[in-house]
mmCIF file of C-alpha atoms in Angstrom:
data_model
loop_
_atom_site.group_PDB
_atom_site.id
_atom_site.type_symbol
_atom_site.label_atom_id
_atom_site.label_comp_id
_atom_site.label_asym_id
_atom_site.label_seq_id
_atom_site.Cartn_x
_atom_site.Cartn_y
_atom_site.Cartn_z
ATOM 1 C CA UNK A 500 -70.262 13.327 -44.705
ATOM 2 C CA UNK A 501 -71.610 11.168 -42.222
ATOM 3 C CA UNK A 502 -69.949 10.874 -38.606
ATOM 4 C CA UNK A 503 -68.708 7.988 -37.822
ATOM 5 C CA UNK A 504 -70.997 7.543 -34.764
ATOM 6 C CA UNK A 505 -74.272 8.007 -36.811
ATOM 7 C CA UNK A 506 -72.523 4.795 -39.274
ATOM 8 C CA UNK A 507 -71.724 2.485 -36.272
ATOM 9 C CA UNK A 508 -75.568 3.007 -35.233
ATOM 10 C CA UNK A 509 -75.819 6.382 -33.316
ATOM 11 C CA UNK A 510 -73.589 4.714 -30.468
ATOM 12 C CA UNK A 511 -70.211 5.867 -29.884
ATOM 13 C CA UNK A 512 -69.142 2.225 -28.110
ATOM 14 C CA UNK A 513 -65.551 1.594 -29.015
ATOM 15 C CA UNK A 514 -66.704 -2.151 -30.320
ATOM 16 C CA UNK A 515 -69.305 -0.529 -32.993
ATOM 17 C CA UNK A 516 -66.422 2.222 -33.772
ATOM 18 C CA UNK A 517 -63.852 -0.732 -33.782
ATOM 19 C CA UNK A 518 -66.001 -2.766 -36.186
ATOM 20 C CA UNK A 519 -66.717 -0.240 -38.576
ATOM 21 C CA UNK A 520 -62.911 0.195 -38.624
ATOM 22 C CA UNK A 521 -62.259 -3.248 -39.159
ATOM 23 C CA UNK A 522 -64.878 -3.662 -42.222
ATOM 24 C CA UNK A 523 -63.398 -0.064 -43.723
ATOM 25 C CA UNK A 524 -59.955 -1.264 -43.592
ATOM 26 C CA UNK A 525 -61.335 -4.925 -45.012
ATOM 27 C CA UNK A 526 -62.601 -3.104 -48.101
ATOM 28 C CA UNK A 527 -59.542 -0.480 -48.481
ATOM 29 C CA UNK A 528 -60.892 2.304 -47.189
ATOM 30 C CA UNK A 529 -57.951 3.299 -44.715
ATOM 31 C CA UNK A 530 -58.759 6.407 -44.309
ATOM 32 C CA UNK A 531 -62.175 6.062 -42.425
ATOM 33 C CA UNK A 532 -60.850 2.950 -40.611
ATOM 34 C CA UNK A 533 -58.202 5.181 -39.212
ATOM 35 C CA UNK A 534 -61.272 7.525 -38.361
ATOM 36 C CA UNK A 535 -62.981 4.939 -36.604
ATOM 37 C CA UNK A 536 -59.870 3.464 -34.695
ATOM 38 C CA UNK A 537 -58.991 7.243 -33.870
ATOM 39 C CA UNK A 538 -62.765 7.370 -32.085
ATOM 40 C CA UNK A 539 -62.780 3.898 -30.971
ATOM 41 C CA UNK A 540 -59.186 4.394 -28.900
ATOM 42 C CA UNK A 541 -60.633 7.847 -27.434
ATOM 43 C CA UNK A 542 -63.412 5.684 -25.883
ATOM 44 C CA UNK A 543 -61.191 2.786 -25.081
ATOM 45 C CA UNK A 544 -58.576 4.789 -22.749
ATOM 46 C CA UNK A 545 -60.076 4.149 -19.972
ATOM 47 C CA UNK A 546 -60.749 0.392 -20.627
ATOM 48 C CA UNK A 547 -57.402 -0.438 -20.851
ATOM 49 C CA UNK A 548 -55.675 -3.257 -23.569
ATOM 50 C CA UNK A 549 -57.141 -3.888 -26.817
ATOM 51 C CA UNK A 550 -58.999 -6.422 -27.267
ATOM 52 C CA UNK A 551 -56.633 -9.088 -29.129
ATOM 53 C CA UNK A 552 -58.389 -9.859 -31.708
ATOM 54 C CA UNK A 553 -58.041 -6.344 -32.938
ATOM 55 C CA UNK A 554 -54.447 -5.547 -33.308
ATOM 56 C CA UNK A 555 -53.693 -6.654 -36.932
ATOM 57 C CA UNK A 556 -56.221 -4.453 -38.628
ATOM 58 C CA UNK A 557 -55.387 -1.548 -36.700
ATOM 59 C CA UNK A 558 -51.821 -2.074 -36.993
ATOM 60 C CA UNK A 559 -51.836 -1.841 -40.121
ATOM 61 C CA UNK A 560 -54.084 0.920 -41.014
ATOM 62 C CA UNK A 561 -51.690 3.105 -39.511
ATOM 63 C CA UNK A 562 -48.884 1.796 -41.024
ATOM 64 C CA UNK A 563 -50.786 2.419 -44.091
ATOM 65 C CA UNK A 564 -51.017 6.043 -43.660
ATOM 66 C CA UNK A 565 -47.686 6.834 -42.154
ATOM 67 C CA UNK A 566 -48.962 7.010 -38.813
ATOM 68 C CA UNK A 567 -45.658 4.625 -37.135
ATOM 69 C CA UNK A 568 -45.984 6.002 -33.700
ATOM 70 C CA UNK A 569 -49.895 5.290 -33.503
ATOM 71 C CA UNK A 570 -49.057 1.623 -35.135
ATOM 72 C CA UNK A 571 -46.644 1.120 -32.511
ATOM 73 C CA UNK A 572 -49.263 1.588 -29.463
ATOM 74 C CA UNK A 573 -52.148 -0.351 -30.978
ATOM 75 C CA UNK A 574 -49.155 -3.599 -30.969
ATOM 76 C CA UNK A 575 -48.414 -2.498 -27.409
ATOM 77 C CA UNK A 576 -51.576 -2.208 -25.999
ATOM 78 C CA UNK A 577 -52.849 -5.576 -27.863
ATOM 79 C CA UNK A 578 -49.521 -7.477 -26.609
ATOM 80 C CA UNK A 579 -50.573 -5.884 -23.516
ATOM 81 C CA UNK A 580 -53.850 -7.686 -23.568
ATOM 82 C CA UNK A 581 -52.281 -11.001 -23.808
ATOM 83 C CA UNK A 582 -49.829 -10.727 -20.960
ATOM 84 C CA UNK A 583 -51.160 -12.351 -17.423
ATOM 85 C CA UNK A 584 -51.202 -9.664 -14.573
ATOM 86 C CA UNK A 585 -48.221 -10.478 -12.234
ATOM 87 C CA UNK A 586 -50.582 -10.802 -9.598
ATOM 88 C CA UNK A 587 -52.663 -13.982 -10.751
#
C-alpha cells in the first residue's frame, strides 16, 4: 500500500498527516486515520498541544478501535491547548 507520507504529498508535516486523518476518519476509514494520527503525533511531540480544532476526530478514532489510553491523551493534550499558560 501506499505510506501515508507519499498520500499527504511526500511531506511528513503533522498538519498534512493530521488532515489526511481527519478526511479518513470523515469517510469511515478508521483504520488509516489512526495511521495518520499515529504519524502525525510522532511529529507533533515536540510541538506541544494539539491544535484544538483537532481533538474530536482523533478522539474518536481511537475510541473506535479500542485504543482508550491513546483517546485519553489526544483530549488531554487538546484541553491542554486551550488552557492559558500561568504565566500570561
Amino acid at each position: 500500500g501506499l505510506s501515508l507520507v507519499a498520500v499527504a504529498g511526500g511531506e511528513a508535516r503533522p498538519e498534512r498527516l493530521t488532515t489526511l486523518g481527519i478526511m479518513a476518519w470523515l469517510l469511515d476509514e478508521t483504520p488509516q486515520a489512526v495511521r495518520a494520527f499515529d504519524e502525525a503525533f510522532d511529529r507533533w511531540e515536540l510541538q506541544g498541544a494539539l491544535p484544538e480544532c483537532l481533538g474530536g476526530a482523533v478522539a474518536w478514532s481511537y475510541v473506535e478501535r479500542g485504543r482508550w489510553e491513546q483517546a485519553r491523551q489526544a483530549c488531554t493534550r487538546t484541553t491542554a491547548a486551550r488552557r492559558p499558560a500561568l504565566d500570561e
